[in-house]
CSV table of C-alpha atoms in Angstrom, one decimal:
chain,number,residue,atom,x,y,z
K,173,MET,CA,-29.3,8.9,-25.3
K,174,PRO,CA,-25.9,7.5,-24.1
K,175,VAL,CA,-23.2,9.5,-22.3
K,176,VAL,CA,-19.7,8.5,-23.5
K,177,LEU,CA,-17.1,9.3,-20.9
K,178,LEU,CA,-13.5,9.5,-21.9
K,179,ASP,CA,-10.3,8.7,-19.9
K,180,PRO,CA,-8.9,12.1,-18.9
K,181,SER,CA,-5.4,10.6,-19.2
K,182,ARG,CA,-6.1,9.5,-22.8
K,183,PRO,CA,-8.4,12.2,-24.0
K,184,ASP,CA,-8.3,11.2,-27.7
K,185,MET,CA,-9.3,7.7,-27.2
K,186,VAL,CA,-13.0,6.6,-27.4
K,187,PRO,CA,-14.2,3.4,-25.6
K,188,ALA,CA,-14.7,0.6,-27.7
K,189,GLY,CA,-18.3,0.3,-26.9
K,190,ALA,CA,-19.0,3.8,-28.3
K,191,VAL,CA,-17.1,3.7,-31.5
K,192,GLY,CA,-20.3,2.8,-33.5
K,193,LEU,CA,-22.0,5.7,-32.0
K,194,MET,CA,-19.5,8.3,-33.4
K,195,SER,CA,-21.6,9.4,-36.4
K,196,GLY,CA,-23.8,12.3,-37.1
K,197,THR,CA,-23.5,15.4,-34.8
K,198,ILE,CA,-22.1,14.8,-31.4
K,199,ALA,CA,-22.6,17.0,-28.4
K,200,VAL,CA,-19.3,17.6,-26.5
K,201,THR,CA,-18.2,19.3,-23.5
K,202,GLU,CA,-15.5,22.1,-23.5
K,203,GLU,CA,-12.5,20.1,-22.3
K,204,VAL,CA,-12.7,17.4,-25.1
K,205,HIS,CA,-9.4,17.2,-26.6
K,206,PRO,CA,-8.9,18.9,-30.0
K,207,ASN,CA,-7.3,15.7,-31.6
K,208,LEU,CA,-10.6,13.9,-31.0
K,209,LEU,CA,-12.8,16.8,-32.2
K,210,TRP,CA,-11.1,16.7,-35.6
K,211,GLN,CA,-11.9,13.1,-36.1
K,212,LEU,CA,-15.7,13.6,-35.5
K,213,PRO,CA,-17.9,14.0,-38.4
K,214,ASP,CA,-19.6,16.9,-36.7
K,215,TYR,CA,-20.0,18.3,-33.2
K,216,VAL,CA,-21.6,21.0,-31.2
K,217,LEU,CA,-20.6,22.3,-27.7
K,218,VAL,CA,-23.2,21.9,-24.8
K,219,GLY,CA,-25.1,25.0,-24.3
K,220,ASP,CA,-25.5,25.5,-28.1
K,221,GLY,CA,-28.6,23.2,-28.3
K,222,ALA,CA,-26.3,20.3,-27.8
K,223,GLN,CA,-28.8,18.8,-25.2
K,224,TYR,CA,-31.0,17.7,-27.9
K,225,HIS,CA,-28.4,15.5,-29.6
K,226,ASP,CA,-28.5,11.7,-28.8
K,227,VAL,CA,-24.8,11.2,-27.7
K,228,LEU,CA,-22.9,13.5,-25.3
K,229,LEU,CA,-19.2,13.2,-25.3
K,230,SER,CA,-17.2,14.3,-22.2
K,231,SER,CA,-14.1,13.5,-20.1
K,232,ASP,CA,-15.6,15.3,-17.1
K,233,ARG,CA,-18.0,13.4,-15.1
K,234,ARG,CA,-18.8,16.3,-12.9
K,235,HIS,CA,-19.8,18.6,-15.8
K,236,PRO,CA,-23.3,19.9,-15.2
K,237,ALA,CA,-24.5,18.6,-18.7
K,238,VAL,CA,-23.1,15.1,-17.9
K,239,ARG,CA,-24.6,15.0,-14.3
K,240,THR,CA,-28.1,16.1,-15.6
K,241,ARG,CA,-28.1,13.1,-18.1
K,242,ILE,CA,-26.7,10.6,-15.7
K,243,ASP,CA,-29.3,11.7,-13.1
K,244,ALA,CA,-32.0,11.2,-15.7
K,245,GLY,CA,-30.9,7.6,-15.9
K,246,GLU,CA,-29.1,7.8,-19.4
K,247,ARG,CA,-26.9,4.9,-20.1
K,248,VAL,CA,-23.1,5.6,-19.5
K,249,ILE,CA,-20.4,4.1,-21.8
K,250,GLN,CA,-16.9,4.4,-20.5
K,251,GLY,CA,-13.6,2.4,-20.9
K,252,GLU,CA,-12.0,0.4,-18.2
K,253,PRO,CA,-10.0,2.9,-16.0
K,254,VAL,CA,-6.2,2.5,-16.1
K,255,ARG,CA,-4.8,2.4,-12.7
K,256,GLY,CA,-2.1,5.1,-12.3
K,257,SER,CA,-3.4,7.2,-15.3
K,258,ILE,CA,-3.8,10.2,-13.1
K,259,ILE,CA,0.1,10.3,-12.7
K,260,LEU,CA,0.2,11.4,-16.3
K,261,TYR,CA,-1.8,14.6,-15.4
K,262,ALA,CA,0.5,15.1,-12.4
K,263,VAL,CA,3.5,15.0,-14.8
K,264,GLU,CA,1.8,17.6,-17.1
K,265,LEU,CA,0.9,19.7,-14.1
K,266,MET,CA,4.6,19.7,-12.9
K,267,ASP,CA,5.7,20.6,-16.4
K,268,ARG,CA,3.5,23.6,-16.6
K,269,LEU,CA,4.6,24.8,-13.1
K,270,ARG,CA,8.2,24.4,-14.1
K,271,ARG,CA,7.7,26.4,-17.3
K,272,THR,CA,5.4,29.1,-15.8
K,273,GLY,CA,5.8,29.4,-12.1
K,274,PRO,CA,8.3,32.0,-10.9
K,275,TRP,CA,9.2,30.0,-7.9
K,276,GLU,CA,9.4,26.5,-9.7
K,277,GLN,CA,11.7,28.1,-12.4
K,278,ARG,CA,14.3,29.1,-9.9
K,279,GLN,CA,14.6,25.7,-8.1
K,280,THR,CA,17.5,23.4,-8.4
K,281,HIS,CA,18.2,19.9,-7.2
K,282,ASP,CA,20.3,21.4,-4.3
K,283,SER,CA,17.7,24.1,-3.4
K,284,LEU,CA,15.1,21.2,-3.0
K,285,ARG,CA,17.2,19.1,-0.6
K,286,ARG,CA,15.8,20.4,2.7
K,287,TYR,CA,12.2,20.0,1.3
K,288,LEU,CA,12.9,16.4,0.4
K,289,VAL,CA,14.3,15.5,3.8
K,290,GLU,CA,11.3,17.1,5.6
K,291,GLU,CA,8.9,15.3,3.4
K,292,VAL,CA,10.5,11.9,4.2
K,293,TYR,CA,10.2,12.5,7.9
K,294,GLU,CA,6.7,13.9,7.7
K,295,LEU,CA,5.8,10.7,5.9
K,296,LEU,CA,7.4,8.5,8.5
K,297,ASP,CA,5.6,10.5,11.1
K,298,ALA,CA,2.3,9.9,9.2
K,299,ILE,CA,3.0,6.1,9.1
K,300,ASP,CA,3.5,6.1,12.9
K,301,HIS,CA,0.8,8.4,14.0
K,302,GLY,CA,-1.3,9.8,11.1
K,303,SER,CA,-4.7,9.1,9.8
K,304,ARG,CA,-5.4,7.5,6.3
K,305,GLU,CA,-5.8,10.9,4.9
K,306,GLU,CA,-2.6,12.3,6.3
K,307,LEU,CA,-0.7,9.3,5.0
K,308,LYS,CA,-2.1,9.9,1.5
K,309,SER,CA,-1.3,13.6,1.7
K,310,GLU,CA,2.4,12.9,2.7
K,311,LEU,CA,2.8,10.3,-0.1
K,312,GLY,CA,1.6,13.0,-2.3
K,313,ASP,CA,4.2,15.5,-1.1
K,314,LEU,CA,6.9,12.8,-1.7
K,315,LEU,CA,5.7,12.1,-5.2
K,316,LEU,CA,5.9,16.0,-5.8
K,317,GLN,CA,9.6,15.8,-5.0
K,318,VAL,CA,10.1,12.9,-7.5
K,319,LEU,CA,8.2,14.8,-10.2
K,320,PHE,CA,10.0,18.1,-9.4
K,321,HIS,CA,13.5,16.5,-9.4
K,322,SER,CA,12.7,14.6,-12.6
K,323,ARG,CA,11.4,17.8,-14.3
K,324,ILE,CA,14.6,19.8,-13.2
K,325,ALA,CA,16.7,17.0,-14.7
K,326,ALA,CA,14.9,17.2,-18.0
K,327,ASP,CA,16.3,20.7,-18.5
K,328,ALA,CA,19.8,19.6,-18.7
K,329,VAL,CA,21.3,19.0,-22.1
K,330,ASP,CA,22.3,15.5,-21.2
K,331,GLY,CA,19.4,15.1,-18.7
K,332,PHE,CA,16.6,12.7,-18.1
K,333,ASP,CA,12.9,12.8,-17.5
K,334,ILE,CA,10.2,11.2,-15.5
K,335,ASP,CA,9.9,8.4,-18.1
K,336,ASP,CA,13.5,7.5,-17.6
K,337,VAL,CA,13.1,7.4,-13.8
K,338,ALA,CA,10.1,5.1,-14.3
K,339,GLN,CA,12.0,3.0,-16.7
K,340,SER,CA,14.9,2.7,-14.1
K,341,PHE,CA,12.4,1.5,-11.6
K,342,VAL,CA,10.9,-1.1,-14.0
K,343,ASP,CA,14.4,-2.3,-15.1
K,344,LYS,CA,15.7,-2.7,-11.5
K,345,VAL,CA,12.7,-4.6,-10.1
K,346,SER,CA,12.4,-6.8,-13.1
K,347,TYR,CA,15.9,-7.8,-13.0
K,348,ARG,CA,16.1,-8.4,-9.3
K,349,THR,CA,12.8,-10.2,-8.7
K,350,PRO,CA,12.5,-12.5,-11.8
K,351,GLY,CA,11.2,-15.5,-9.9
K,352,VAL,CA,8.2,-13.7,-8.4
K,353,LEU,CA,7.3,-11.7,-11.4
K,354,ASN,CA,7.2,-14.7,-13.8
K,355,GLY,CA,5.3,-16.6,-11.4
K,356,GLU,CA,8.1,-19.2,-10.8
K,357,HIS,CA,7.8,-19.0,-7.0
K,358,ALA,CA,6.4,-16.9,-4.1
K,359,ASP,CA,8.9,-17.8,-1.5
K,360,LEU,CA,10.0,-14.9,0.8
K,361,GLU,CA,13.5,-16.1,1.5
K,362,ARG,CA,14.2,-17.0,-2.1
K,363,GLN,CA,13.0,-13.6,-3.3
K,364,ILE,CA,15.4,-11.9,-0.8
K,365,ASN,CA,18.3,-14.1,-1.9
K,366,GLU,CA,17.5,-13.3,-5.6
K,367,TRP,CA,17.5,-9.7,-4.9
K,368,GLU,CA,20.8,-9.7,-3.1
K,369,ALA,CA,22.4,-11.9,-5.7
K,370,ALA,CA,21.4,-9.6,-8.4
K,371,LYS,CA,22.7,-6.5,-6.5
K,372,ALA,CA,26.1,-8.3,-6.0
K,373,ALA,CA,26.3,-9.3,-9.6
K,374,GLU,CA,25.7,-5.7,-10.5
K,375,ARG,CA,28.5,-4.5,-8.3
K,376,GLU,CA,30.9,-7.3,-9.6
K,377,ALA,CA,30.1,-6.3,-13.3
K,378,GLN,CA,31.0,-2.8,-12.5
K,379,ARG,CA,34.1,-4.1,-10.6
K,380,GLY,CA,33.3,-1.6,-7.9
K,381,SER,CA,33.4,-1.6,-4.1
K,382,VAL,CA,31.1,-3.8,-2.0
K,383,LEU,CA,30.2,-0.4,-0.4
K,384,ASP,CA,29.3,1.3,-3.6
K,385,GLY,CA,26.0,3.2,-3.5
K,386,ILE,CA,25.9,3.5,0.3
K,387,VAL,CA,24.8,7.0,1.3
K,388,THR,CA,27.1,8.4,3.9
K,389,THR,CA,24.8,11.3,4.8
K,390,GLN,CA,22.1,9.1,6.1
K,391,PRO,CA,21.7,8.9,9.9
K,392,ALA,CA,24.8,7.3,11.4
K,393,LEU,CA,23.1,4.2,12.8
K,394,ALA,CA,21.4,3.6,9.6
K,395,LEU,CA,24.7,4.1,7.8
K,396,THR,CA,26.4,1.5,10.2
K,397,GLN,CA,23.7,-1.0,9.5
K,398,LYS,CA,23.9,-0.7,5.8
K,399,ILE,CA,27.7,-1.1,6.0
K,400,PHE,CA,27.3,-4.2,8.0
K,401,GLU,CA,24.7,-5.7,5.7
K,402,ARG,CA,27.0,-5.3,2.7
K,403,LEU,CA,30.1,-6.6,4.5
K,404,ALA,CA,28.3,-9.6,6.0
K,405,GLY,CA,27.3,-10.6,2.5
K,406,THR,CA,30.9,-11.0,1.5
K,407,ASP,CA,32.2,-13.0,4.5
K,408,PHE,CA,34.0,-10.0,6.0
K,409,PRO,CA,35.7,-11.0,9.3
K,410,ILE,CA,33.7,-9.5,12.3
K,411,ALA,CA,37.2,-9.5,14.1
K,412,ALA,CA,38.0,-6.6,11.8
K,413,VAL,CA,35.1,-4.5,13.2
K,414,SER,CA,35.6,-2.3,16.3
K,415,PRO,CA,33.0,-3.0,19.0
K,416,SER,CA,32.5,0.8,19.2
K,417,LEU,CA,30.7,0.5,15.9
K,418,TYR,CA,28.1,-2.1,17.0
K,419,GLN,CA,28.0,-1.1,20.7
K,420,VAL,CA,26.9,2.6,20.7
K,421,GLY,CA,26.9,4.3,24.0
K,422,VAL,CA,25.1,7.7,24.7
K,423,PRO,CA,26.5,9.5,27.7
K,424,PHE,CA,24.0,10.7,30.3
K,425,ARG,CA,25.5,14.1,31.3
K,426,GLN,CA,24.4,17.7,31.2
K,427,HIS,CA,27.0,19.1,28.8
K,428,ALA,CA,28.2,16.5,26.3
K,429,THR,CA,31.6,17.0,24.9
K,430,VAL,CA,31.1,15.2,21.6
K,431,SER,CA,28.2,14.4,19.4
K,432,VAL,CA,27.4,10.6,19.4
K,433,GLU,CA,26.0,11.0,15.9
K,434,ASP,CA,29.1,12.6,14.5
K,435,GLU,CA,31.4,10.2,16.2
K,436,GLN,CA,29.5,7.2,14.9
K,437,ARG,CA,29.6,8.5,11.4
K,438,ARG,CA,33.3,9.1,11.7
K,439,ARG,CA,33.9,5.6,12.7
K,440,ALA,CA,31.7,4.0,10.1
K,441,ILE,CA,33.4,6.2,7.4
K,442,THR,CA,36.7,5.1,8.6
K,443,LEU,CA,35.8,1.6,8.4
K,444,MET,CA,34.6,2.2,4.8
K,445,ASP,CA,37.9,3.7,3.8
K,446,GLN,CA,39.8,0.8,5.3
K,447,VAL,CA,37.5,-1.7,3.4
K,448,ARG,CA,38.2,0.2,0.1
K,449,ALA,CA,41.8,0.3,0.8
K,450,ALA,CA,41.9,-3.6,1.2
K,451,GLU,CA,39.8,-4.0,-2.0
K,452,THR,CA,42.2,-1.7,-3.9
K,453,ALA,CA,45.2,-3.8,-2.7
K,454,ALA,CA,43.4,-7.0,-3.6
K,455,ARG,CA,42.4,-5.9,-7.1
K,456,ALA,CA,45.9,-5.0,-7.8
K,457,ASP,CA,46.6,-8.7,-7.3
K,458,GLY,CA,43.6,-9.6,-9.5
K,459,VAL,CA,41.7,-10.7,-6.3
K,460,TRP,CA,38.0,-10.3,-5.7
K,461,LEU,CA,37.3,-10.3,-2.0
K,462,THR,CA,34.4,-12.7,-1.3
K,463,ASP,CA,35.7,-14.9,1.6
K,464,GLU,CA,37.1,-14.3,5.1
K,465,ASN,CA,40.6,-15.5,4.4
K,466,ASN,CA,41.1,-13.2,1.4
K,467,TRP,CA,39.7,-10.3,3.5
K,468,ARG,CA,42.1,-11.1,6.4
K,469,LYS,CA,45.1,-11.0,4.1
K,470,TYR,CA,44.4,-7.6,2.6
K,471,LEU,CA,43.3,-6.3,5.9
K,472,GLY,CA,46.7,-7.0,7.4
K,473,MET,CA,45.3,-9.7,9.7
K,474,ASP,CA,46.4,-13.2,10.5
K,475,TYR,CA,45.2,-15.6,7.6
K,476,ASP,CA,45.7,-19.0,6.4
K,477,LYS,CA,48.7,-18.7,4.1
K,478,SER,CA,48.4,-22.3,2.6
K,479,ALA,CA,45.2,-21.3,0.8
K,480,PHE,CA,47.2,-19.1,-1.4
K,481,ASP,CA,49.8,-21.6,-2.3
K,482,ASP,CA,49.5,-22.5,-6.2
K,483,ASP,CA,49.4,-26.2,-5.7
K,484,ALA,CA,46.7,-25.9,-2.9
K,485,ASP,CA,44.5,-23.4,-4.6
K,486,THR,CA,41.3,-25.4,-5.0
K,487,GLY,CA,38.9,-22.6,-4.6
K,488,GLU,CA,37.9,-23.8,-1.1
K,489,ILE,CA,38.9,-22.1,2.1
K,490,PRO,CA,39.7,-24.8,4.7
K,491,ILE,CA,38.1,-24.6,8.1
K,492,ILE,CA,40.6,-23.8,10.8
K,493,THR,CA,40.6,-22.6,14.4
K,494,ASP,CA,41.6,-19.3,15.7
K,495,ASP,CA,44.8,-20.9,17.0
K,496,GLU,CA,45.8,-22.1,13.5
K,497,TRP,CA,45.8,-18.6,11.8
K,498,VAL,CA,49.4,-17.9,10.6
K,499,VAL,CA,51.0,-14.5,9.9
K,500,ASP,CA,52.2,-13.8,6.4
K,501,GLY,CA,55.9,-13.7,6.3
K,502,ASP,CA,56.4,-14.9,9.9
K,503,ASP,CA,56.8,-18.6,10.7
K,504,ALA,CA,57.0,-18.0,14.4
K,505,ALA,CA,53.5,-16.8,15.1
K,506,ASP,CA,54.0,-17.2,18.8
K,507,ASP,CA,57.0,-15.1,19.0
K,508,GLU,CA,56.1,-12.7,21.9
K,509,THR,CA,58.6,-10.2,20.5
K,510,ASP,CA,56.3,-9.5,17.6
K,511,TYR,CA,53.5,-8.1,19.8
K,512,GLU,CA,53.2,-5.2,22.1
K,513,GLU,CA,50.9,-4.4,25.0
K,514,VAL,CA,48.5,-1.7,24.2
K,515,ALA,CA,45.6,0.2,25.8
K,516,VAL,CA,42.5,-0.5,23.6
K,517,ASP,CA,40.8,2.8,22.8
K,518,SER,CA,37.1,2.9,23.2
K,519,ASP,CA,37.2,3.6,19.4
K,520,PRO,CA,39.9,1.2,18.2
K,521,ILE,CA,39.4,2.6,14.6
K,522,GLY,CA,40.9,6.0,14.9
K,523,SER,CA,41.4,7.6,18.2
K,524,ASP,CA,44.5,7.9,20.3
K,525,GLU,CA,42.9,8.4,23.7
K,526,ALA,CA,43.5,5.9,26.4
K,527,SER,CA,40.8,3.6,27.4
K,528,LYS,CA,39.9,1.6,30.6
K,529,VAL,CA,40.5,-1.7,28.8
K,530,THR,CA,44.2,-2.7,28.9
K,531,GLY,CA,46.5,-5.6,28.2
K,532,VAL,CA,45.3,-6.7,24.8
K,533,ARG,CA,48.0,-8.1,22.5
K,534,VAL,CA,48.1,-6.4,19.0
K,535,LYS,CA,50.3,-7.3,16.1
K,536,ARG,CA,52.4,-4.4,15.3
K,537,ASP,CA,51.7,-4.1,11.6
K,538,VAL,CA,47.9,-4.8,11.8
K,539,PRO,CA,45.7,-1.8,10.8
K,540,GLY,CA,44.2,0.2,13.6
K,541,MET,CA,40.7,-1.4,13.3
K,542,VAL,CA,42.0,-4.9,14.0
K,543,VAL,CA,42.6,-5.1,17.7
K,544,VAL,CA,41.9,-8.5,18.7
K,545,GLU,CA,40.8,-11.7,17.0
K,546,LYS,CA,38.1,-12.8,19.4
K,547,TRP,CA,35.7,-10.1,19.3
K,548,SER,CA,32.2,-11.6,18.8
K,549,ALA,CA,29.0,-10.0,17.5
K,550,GLU,CA,26.9,-13.0,18.5
K,551,GLY,CA,23.6,-11.7,20.0
K,552,GLU,CA,24.1,-8.3,18.5
């Protein structure tokens, strides 16, 4: 007398090995889906003499009638479990809570913000110090946030649901890792290059900024690192980046007068604004900033003017030394009258307060973030 176990995530599908047994009167447990019951020739619920029927159909392995038969050694027929199928139940559970839960009904994307942040930090703590069970629990809490926000979005007239979120994941990963997914290669460096190239192509297709998609509310150091990663991929000149951005100092004093976090974020956002201003100016000329010389021109820095001559435009930027940079509209690059002695602020991006560093020569019409050509980030 076999026990046929259904997949709870697909309650109206009978395992292939049990199809031939679905004749006569079938014993079923209470949770069997009505869609399947309607397809049976005859059935009876356990407790109504069902224990005397040859086949027991259930989706609950823990049901007393199922456990009794399995313990008695009866044959079990079940389909191959589908990994991830329990997520379907989680989606259904979240839907019920949103429709009937008084607290869940009142929540919005904004009201859940603090919970989302808390769950991320608790997950990070579990990764560092937690047990296997704690890590599993925190991942579940984060999944709750994904399900909750997706369900809230589904309530909007032009909203989306969890399937759209999952499809977004599938589309993005499939597009950015084609070589690995189709079995073409398993090379780490190539995979990273493919991912970054795909992201760059997406931004270029949208004709957006190289900084698009960077979240400015993330921690200031993480924000700075993300900005640097983006700019480095476009040959952005390191000379245009204030040392105060990649050399952060925290004062050791009893009463700090400023927040290092806030100051770092301010400097990072100022750099972002200046990058976008350069991009806007370049696009007005039909230029896409992908090399250092173009960046220099639209940032107001010294650049190789000959690369922009019509007759010399080969698409390649010549290799030149620092001494060979020329200034647009100025044939006398070494004219001392074009420079002024300034005190370099500890934050050359935006502050007017004096610094201990003096005597740096700065071109008068160069933006505030460009202080000296020979800063170096080597070793940083």
